[in-house]
Amino acid sequence: MLLERPSTDYFFQKKNFSNLLVKGVPLAIVFTCQLSGRINSSVFCERIGHFLCRVKPKHSEPVLLALDGHLSHTRSTDLTDTATATHINTTCVPPHTTHTLQSIDKTLFVWVLQHHCSEQQRTHLRSGGRSVTHCDFSELLETAYLNAHTGENVVNDFEQMEFIQRLLEYKNGTASPAPCGGKDNISNGASGRREVTKPHFKKRDDDDDAK
């Protein structure tokens, strides 16, 4: 089974698309214009088509696509039908855990954001105070991507992607027991929903003495 990550999508909060918006766009970046500036089910299904062109899953080599549980993913029957017909297995990570399970979002893309902000400031200064517009976004993003995609950052990303490591261990039958003595911090609350309990930290004796 192949583990893949789809291309990165950026949304302009605009109605009409223009080629000026994608001047100097980096590879594997897809831009979409939406009045809301957010993804929806129809746009996500279009992105799945772009994903299929790059990955090309087969019956003997299915693809596992990890999603973050957004409504555009979980409430789309078109996505379910497309995934079934094209040999894509989908899984949604639990809520409020993407910062841990999708570590690439808090490592690589953090650097992209920082470099992009720096490039905006440099462009603003070099142009004598000219405002940075939507038409400058893609070109500045290319420079930010090249500066962020260093060998050190890429290695660091994959070392921190615990979610991918656990999936590979589960597939190979070598998954280790759950942490905290074989018990997790997830339980069924009174409402029937799964709740995450906070870990209990024992108070140190010297803290009591200090009081």
PDB file of C-alpha atoms in Angstrom:
ATOM      1  CA  MET A   1       0.000   0.000   0.000  1.00  0.00           C
ATOM      2  CA  LEU A   2       1.369   3.392  -1.001  1.00  0.00           C
ATOM      3  CA  LEU A   3       1.185   6.261   1.445  1.00  0.00           C
ATOM      4  CA  GLU A   4       0.792   9.569  -0.327  1.00  0.00           C
ATOM      5  CA  ARG A   5       0.092  13.190   0.391  1.00  0.00           C
ATOM      6  CA  PRO A   6      -1.922  15.195  -2.150  1.00  0.00           C
ATOM      7  CA  SER A   7      -0.686  18.427  -3.669  1.00  0.00           C
ATOM      8  CA  THR A   8      -0.856  21.620  -1.659  1.00  0.00           C
ATOM      9  CA  ASP A   9      -3.874  23.809  -2.380  1.00  0.00           C
ATOM     10  CA  TYR A  10      -4.164  27.563  -1.968  1.00  0.00           C
ATOM     11  CA  PHE A  11      -7.417  29.489  -2.185  1.00  0.00           C
ATOM     12  CA  PHE A  12      -7.800  33.058  -3.339  1.00  0.00           C
ATOM     13  CA  GLN A  13     -10.863  34.774  -1.933  1.00  0.00           C
ATOM     14  CA  LYS A  14     -11.931  35.903  -5.381  1.00  0.00           C
ATOM     15  CA  LYS A  15     -14.661  35.093  -7.880  1.00  0.00           C
ATOM     16  CA  ASN A  16     -12.729  35.061 -11.168  1.00  0.00           C
ATOM     17  CA  PHE A  17      -9.425  33.336 -11.863  1.00  0.00           C
ATOM     18  CA  SER A  18      -6.549  35.095 -13.647  1.00  0.00           C
ATOM     19  CA  ASN A  19      -3.212  33.802 -14.914  1.00  0.00           C
ATOM     20  CA  LEU A  20      -1.530  36.707 -13.122  1.00  0.00           C
ATOM     21  CA  LEU A  21      -2.401  34.997  -9.843  1.00  0.00           C
ATOM     22  CA  VAL A  22      -0.208  31.984 -10.679  1.00  0.00           C
ATOM     23  CA  LYS A  23       2.811  33.813 -12.120  1.00  0.00           C
ATOM     24  CA  GLY A  24       5.879  31.851 -11.024  1.00  0.00           C
ATOM     25  CA  VAL A  25       3.840  29.217  -9.205  1.00  0.00           C
ATOM     26  CA  PRO A  26       5.902  26.321  -7.745  1.00  0.00           C
ATOM     27  CA  LEU A  27       5.356  22.730  -8.820  1.00  0.00           C
ATOM     28  CA  ALA A  28       2.693  20.639  -7.030  1.00  0.00           C
ATOM     29  CA  ILE A  29       0.789  23.780  -6.025  1.00  0.00           C
ATOM     30  CA  VAL A  30      -2.838  24.130  -7.092  1.00  0.00           C
ATOM     31  CA  PHE A  31      -4.662  27.457  -6.851  1.00  0.00           C
ATOM     32  CA  THR A  32      -8.417  27.892  -6.729  1.00  0.00           C
ATOM     33  CA  CYS A  33     -10.631  30.966  -6.508  1.00  0.00           C
ATOM     34  CA  GLN A  34     -13.486  30.759  -4.015  1.00  0.00           C
ATOM     35  CA  LEU A  35     -15.627  33.592  -2.700  1.00  0.00           C
ATOM     36  CA  SER A  36     -15.509  32.040   0.757  1.00  0.00           C
ATOM     37  CA  GLY A  37     -11.763  31.436   0.565  1.00  0.00           C
ATOM     38  CA  ARG A  38     -12.335  27.901   1.869  1.00  0.00           C
ATOM     39  CA  ILE A  39     -12.560  24.412   0.415  1.00  0.00           C
ATOM     40  CA  ASN A  40     -15.865  22.634  -0.203  1.00  0.00           C
ATOM     41  CA  SER A  41     -16.898  19.156  -1.356  1.00  0.00           C
ATOM     42  CA  SER A  42     -16.975  19.936  -5.083  1.00  0.00           C
ATOM     43  CA  VAL A  43     -13.535  21.570  -5.044  1.00  0.00           C
ATOM     44  CA  PHE A  44     -12.104  18.713  -3.029  1.00  0.00           C
ATOM     45  CA  CYS A  45     -13.389  16.151  -5.543  1.00  0.00           C
ATOM     46  CA  GLU A  46     -11.645  18.126  -8.295  1.00  0.00           C
ATOM     47  CA  ARG A  47      -8.414  17.964  -6.288  1.00  0.00           C
ATOM     48  CA  ILE A  48      -8.834  14.187  -6.038  1.00  0.00           C
ATOM     49  CA  GLY A  49      -8.683  14.084  -9.841  1.00  0.00           C
ATOM     50  CA  HIS A  50      -5.357  15.932  -9.719  1.00  0.00           C
ATOM     51  CA  PHE A  51      -4.200  13.502  -7.029  1.00  0.00           C
ATOM     52  CA  LEU A  52      -5.089  10.489  -9.205  1.00  0.00           C
ATOM     53  CA  CYS A  53      -3.071  11.842 -12.133  1.00  0.00           C
ATOM     54  CA  ARG A  54       0.033  11.930  -9.960  1.00  0.00           C
ATOM     55  CA  VAL A  55      -0.370   8.737  -7.916  1.00  0.00           C
ATOM     56  CA  LYS A  56      -2.183   6.333 -10.298  1.00  0.00           C
ATOM     57  CA  PRO A  57      -3.363   3.709  -7.752  1.00  0.00           C
ATOM     58  CA  LYS A  58      -4.130   0.164  -8.889  1.00  0.00           C
ATOM     59  CA  HIS A  59      -6.060  -2.777  -7.488  1.00  0.00           C
ATOM     60  CA  SER A  60      -2.801  -4.471  -6.513  1.00  0.00           C
ATOM     61  CA  GLU A  61      -1.337  -1.217  -5.168  1.00  0.00           C
ATOM     62  CA  PRO A  62      -4.045   0.792  -3.386  1.00  0.00           C
ATOM     63  CA  VAL A  63      -3.336   4.187  -1.875  1.00  0.00           C
ATOM     64  CA  LEU A  64      -4.060   5.318   1.664  1.00  0.00           C
ATOM     65  CA  LEU A  65      -5.206   8.951   1.780  1.00  0.00           C
ATOM     66  CA  ALA A  66      -5.186  10.516   5.265  1.00  0.00           C
ATOM     67  CA  LEU A  67      -7.748  13.296   5.745  1.00  0.00           C
ATOM     68  CA  ASP A  68      -8.315  15.699   8.619  1.00  0.00           C
ATOM     69  CA  GLY A  69     -12.054  15.035   8.998  1.00  0.00           C
ATOM     70  CA  HIS A  70     -13.258  18.301   7.413  1.00  0.00           C
ATOM     71  CA  LEU A  71     -16.916  18.277   6.357  1.00  0.00           C
ATOM     72  CA  SER A  72     -15.845  18.489   2.711  1.00  0.00           C
ATOM     73  CA  HIS A  73     -14.222  15.073   3.248  1.00  0.00           C
ATOM     74  CA  THR A  74     -16.679  13.249   5.498  1.00  0.00           C
ATOM     75  CA  ARG A  75     -20.004  14.413   4.017  1.00  0.00           C
ATOM     76  CA  SER A  76     -19.200  13.873   0.341  1.00  0.00           C
ATOM     77  CA  THR A  77     -20.793  10.846  -1.321  1.00  0.00           C
ATOM     78  CA  ASP A  78     -18.977  11.727  -4.557  1.00  0.00           C
ATOM     79  CA  LEU A  79     -15.667  11.334  -2.744  1.00  0.00           C
ATOM     80  CA  THR A  80     -16.710   7.928  -1.401  1.00  0.00           C
ATOM     81  CA  ASP A  81     -17.756   6.709  -4.845  1.00  0.00           C
ATOM     82  CA  THR A  82     -14.582   8.043  -6.480  1.00  0.00           C
ATOM     83  CA  ALA A  83     -12.335   6.519  -3.828  1.00  0.00           C
ATOM     84  CA  THR A  84     -14.007   3.122  -4.152  1.00  0.00           C
ATOM     85  CA  ALA A  85     -13.774   3.106  -7.943  1.00  0.00           C
ATOM     86  CA  THR A  86     -10.131   4.242  -8.060  1.00  0.00           C
ATOM     87  CA  HIS A  87      -8.655   2.028  -5.294  1.00  0.00           C
ATOM     88  CA  ILE A  88      -8.173   4.795  -2.726  1.00  0.00           C
ATOM     89  CA  ASN A  89      -8.561   3.947   0.945  1.00  0.00           C
ATOM     90  CA  THR A  90      -9.410   6.982   3.062  1.00  0.00           C
ATOM     91  CA  THR A  91      -8.990   7.500   6.783  1.00  0.00           C
ATOM     92  CA  CYS A  92      -9.762  10.524   8.956  1.00  0.00           C
ATOM     93  CA  VAL A  93      -7.515  11.437  11.854  1.00  0.00           C
ATOM     94  CA  PRO A  94      -9.259  12.245  15.173  1.00  0.00           C
ATOM     95  CA  PRO A  95     -10.251  15.862  15.869  1.00  0.00           C
ATOM     96  CA  HIS A  96      -7.712  18.215  17.458  1.00  0.00           C
ATOM     97  CA  THR A  97      -4.805  15.862  16.707  1.00  0.00           C
ATOM     98  CA  THR A  98      -3.588  17.006  13.297  1.00  0.00           C
ATOM     99  CA  HIS A  99      -0.805  19.073  14.865  1.00  0.00           C
ATOM    100  CA  THR A 100       0.682  15.780  16.131  1.00  0.00           C
ATOM    101  CA  LEU A 101      -0.368  13.252  13.495  1.00  0.00           C
ATOM    102  CA  GLN A 102       0.405  15.476  10.509  1.00  0.00           C
ATOM    103  CA  SER A 103       3.747  16.753  11.691  1.00  0.00           C
ATOM    104  CA  ILE A 104       4.673  18.125   8.284  1.00  0.00           C
ATOM    105  CA  ASP A 105       2.145  20.915   8.874  1.00  0.00           C
ATOM    106  CA  LYS A 106       4.006  22.139  11.949  1.00  0.00           C
ATOM    107  CA  THR A 107       7.506  21.677  10.534  1.00  0.00           C
ATOM    108  CA  LEU A 108       7.884  22.292   6.812  1.00  0.00           C
ATOM    109  CA  PHE A 109       4.937  24.640   6.320  1.00  0.00           C
ATOM    110  CA  VAL A 110       5.980  26.712   9.311  1.00  0.00           C
ATOM    111  CA  TRP A 111       9.231  27.458   7.486  1.00  0.00           C
ATOM    112  CA  VAL A 112       7.344  28.203   4.268  1.00  0.00           C
ATOM    113  CA  LEU A 113       5.182  30.737   6.097  1.00  0.00           C
ATOM    114  CA  GLN A 114       8.166  32.422   7.723  1.00  0.00           C
ATOM    115  CA  HIS A 115      10.128  32.648   4.471  1.00  0.00           C
ATOM    116  CA  HIS A 116       7.073  33.928   2.605  1.00  0.00           C
ATOM    117  CA  CYS A 117       6.568  36.724   5.134  1.00  0.00           C
ATOM    118  CA  SER A 118      10.248  37.639   4.815  1.00  0.00           C
ATOM    119  CA  GLU A 119       9.988  37.749   1.015  1.00  0.00           C
ATOM    120  CA  GLN A 120       6.965  40.042   1.255  1.00  0.00           C
ATOM    121  CA  GLN A 121       8.928  42.462   3.430  1.00  0.00           C
ATOM    122  CA  ARG A 122      11.912  42.417   1.053  1.00  0.00           C
ATOM    123  CA  THR A 123       9.674  43.034  -1.965  1.00  0.00           C
ATOM    124  CA  HIS A 124       7.963  45.885  -0.162  1.00  0.00           C
ATOM    125  CA  LEU A 125      11.323  47.530   0.632  1.00  0.00           C
ATOM    126  CA  ARG A 126      12.887  46.933  -2.801  1.00  0.00           C
ATOM    127  CA  SER A 127       9.899  48.438  -4.599  1.00  0.00           C
ATOM    128  CA  GLY A 128       9.996  51.646  -2.580  1.00  0.00           C
ATOM    129  CA  GLY A 129       6.986  50.868  -0.420  1.00  0.00           C
ATOM    130  CA  ARG A 130       4.718  49.349  -3.073  1.00  0.00           C
ATOM    131  CA  SER A 131       2.017  47.124  -1.632  1.00  0.00           C
ATOM    132  CA  VAL A 132       2.302  43.378  -2.211  1.00  0.00           C
ATOM    133  CA  THR A 133      -0.786  42.185  -4.113  1.00  0.00           C
ATOM    134  CA  HIS A 134      -2.369  38.839  -4.979  1.00  0.00           C
ATOM    135  CA  CYS A 135      -0.397  38.846  -8.233  1.00  0.00           C
ATOM    136  CA  ASP A 136       2.866  38.736  -6.263  1.00  0.00           C
ATOM    137  CA  PHE A 137       1.803  35.864  -4.016  1.00  0.00           C
ATOM    138  CA  SER A 138       2.755  32.917  -6.251  1.00  0.00           C
ATOM    139  CA  GLU A 139       6.152  34.257  -7.257  1.00  0.00           C
ATOM    140  CA  LEU A 140       7.081  34.965  -3.641  1.00  0.00           C
ATOM    141  CA  LEU A 141       5.793  31.537  -2.661  1.00  0.00           C
ATOM    142  CA  GLU A 142       8.202  29.873  -5.081  1.00  0.00           C
ATOM    143  CA  THR A 143      11.163  31.567  -3.387  1.00  0.00           C
ATOM    144  CA  ALA A 144       9.803  30.666   0.041  1.00  0.00           C
ATOM    145  CA  TYR A 145       9.376  27.009  -0.967  1.00  0.00           C
ATOM    146  CA  LEU A 146      12.928  26.752  -2.267  1.00  0.00           C
ATOM    147  CA  ASN A 147      14.293  28.249   0.955  1.00  0.00           C
ATOM    148  CA  ALA A 148      12.128  26.029   3.167  1.00  0.00           C
ATOM    149  CA  HIS A 149      12.701  22.735   1.324  1.00  0.00           C
ATOM    150  CA  THR A 150      16.198  22.146   2.624  1.00  0.00           C
ATOM    151  CA  GLY A 151      17.563  18.667   3.258  1.00  0.00           C
ATOM    152  CA  GLU A 152      17.596  19.268   6.995  1.00  0.00           C
ATOM    153  CA  ASN A 153      13.940  20.322   7.082  1.00  0.00           C
ATOM    154  CA  VAL A 154      12.795  17.385   4.940  1.00  0.00           C
ATOM    155  CA  VAL A 155      14.615  14.836   7.120  1.00  0.00           C
ATOM    156  CA  ASN A 156      13.191  16.475  10.223  1.00  0.00           C
ATOM    157  CA  ASP A 157       9.668  16.287   8.766  1.00  0.00           C
ATOM    158  CA  PHE A 158       9.751  12.548   8.116  1.00  0.00           C
ATOM    159  CA  GLU A 159      11.317  11.818  11.486  1.00  0.00           C
ATOM    160  CA  GLN A 160       8.393  13.558  13.185  1.00  0.00           C
ATOM    161  CA  MET A 161       5.607  11.995  11.111  1.00  0.00           C
ATOM    162  CA  GLU A 162       4.560   9.556  13.838  1.00  0.00           C
ATOM    163  CA  PHE A 163       1.250   8.898  12.109  1.00  0.00           C
ATOM    164  CA  ILE A 164       2.947   7.445   9.016  1.00  0.00           C
ATOM    165  CA  GLN A 165       5.322   5.396  11.160  1.00  0.00           C
ATOM    166  CA  ARG A 166       2.441   3.891  13.137  1.00  0.00           C
ATOM    167  CA  LEU A 167       0.581   2.987   9.946  1.00  0.00           C
ATOM    168  CA  LEU A 168       3.629   1.209   8.556  1.00  0.00           C
ATOM    169  CA  GLU A 169       4.132  -0.658  11.846  1.00  0.00           C
ATOM    170  CA  TYR A 170       0.476  -1.702  11.871  1.00  0.00           C
ATOM    171  CA  LYS A 171       0.696  -2.901   8.260  1.00  0.00           C
ATOM    172  CA  ASN A 172       3.849  -4.928   8.984  1.00  0.00           C
ATOM    173  CA  GLY A 173       2.460  -6.326  12.236  1.00  0.00           C
ATOM    174  CA  THR A 174       5.175  -4.696  14.341  1.00  0.00           C
ATOM    175  CA  ALA A 175       3.081  -2.023  16.042  1.00  0.00           C
ATOM    176  CA  SER A 176       4.119  -1.396  19.626  1.00  0.00           C
ATOM    177  CA  PRO A 177       1.582  -1.235  22.495  1.00  0.00           C
ATOM    178  CA  ALA A 178      -0.161   2.027  23.248  1.00  0.00           C
ATOM    179  CA  PRO A 179       1.748   4.420  25.530  1.00  0.00           C
ATOM    180  CA  CYS A 180       0.969   5.064  29.213  1.00  0.00           C
ATOM    181  CA  GLY A 181       1.096   1.426  30.284  1.00  0.00           C
ATOM    182  CA  GLY A 182      -0.960   0.075  27.406  1.00  0.00           C
ATOM    183  CA  LYS A 183      -3.855   2.441  28.076  1.00  0.00           C
ATOM    184  CA  ASP A 184      -4.738   5.505  26.128  1.00  0.00           C
ATOM    185  CA  ASN A 185      -6.343   8.681  27.347  1.00  0.00           C
ATOM    186  CA  ILE A 186      -9.525   8.217  25.322  1.00  0.00           C
ATOM    187  CA  SER A 187     -12.737   7.107  27.011  1.00  0.00           C
ATOM    188  CA  ASN A 188     -16.456   7.194  26.379  1.00  0.00           C
ATOM    189  CA  GLY A 189     -18.038  10.052  28.297  1.00  0.00           C
ATOM    190  CA  ALA A 190     -21.558  10.317  29.649  1.00  0.00           C
ATOM    191  CA  SER A 191     -22.748  11.809  26.366  1.00  0.00           C
ATOM    192  CA  GLY A 192     -21.586   8.729  24.449  1.00  0.00           C
ATOM    193  CA  ARG A 193     -18.879  10.675  22.662  1.00  0.00           C
ATOM    194  CA  ARG A 194     -15.243   9.774  22.909  1.00  0.00           C
ATOM    195  CA  GLU A 195     -13.497  12.148  25.269  1.00  0.00           C
ATOM    196  CA  VAL A 196      -9.823  12.705  25.859  1.00  0.00           C
ATOM    197  CA  THR A 197      -8.907  12.865  29.542  1.00  0.00           C
ATOM    198  CA  LYS A 198      -6.110  15.089  30.706  1.00  0.00           C
ATOM    199  CA  PRO A 199      -3.044  13.300  32.083  1.00  0.00           C
ATOM    200  CA  HIS A 200      -2.632  13.420  35.845  1.00  0.00           C
ATOM    201  CA  PHE A 201       0.593  14.873  37.150  1.00  0.00           C
ATOM    202  CA  LYS A 202       1.604  14.022  40.693  1.00  0.00           C
ATOM    203  CA  LYS A 203       2.578  17.022  42.769  1.00  0.00           C
ATOM    204  CA  ARG A 204       6.156  17.046  43.907  1.00  0.00           C
ATOM    205  CA  ASP A 205       6.884  17.002  47.643  1.00  0.00           C
ATOM    206  CA  ASP A 206       9.265  19.950  47.407  1.00  0.00           C
ATOM    207  CA  ASP A 207       6.408  22.046  46.002  1.00  0.00           C
ATOM    208  CA  ASP A 208       4.469  21.484  49.224  1.00  0.00           C
ATOM    209  CA  ASP A 209       7.538  22.333  51.297  1.00  0.00           C
ATOM    210  CA  ALA A 210       8.012  25.556  49.389  1.00  0.00           C
ATOM    211  CA  LYS A 211       4.565  26.676  50.433  1.00  0.00           C
TER     212      LYS A 211
END
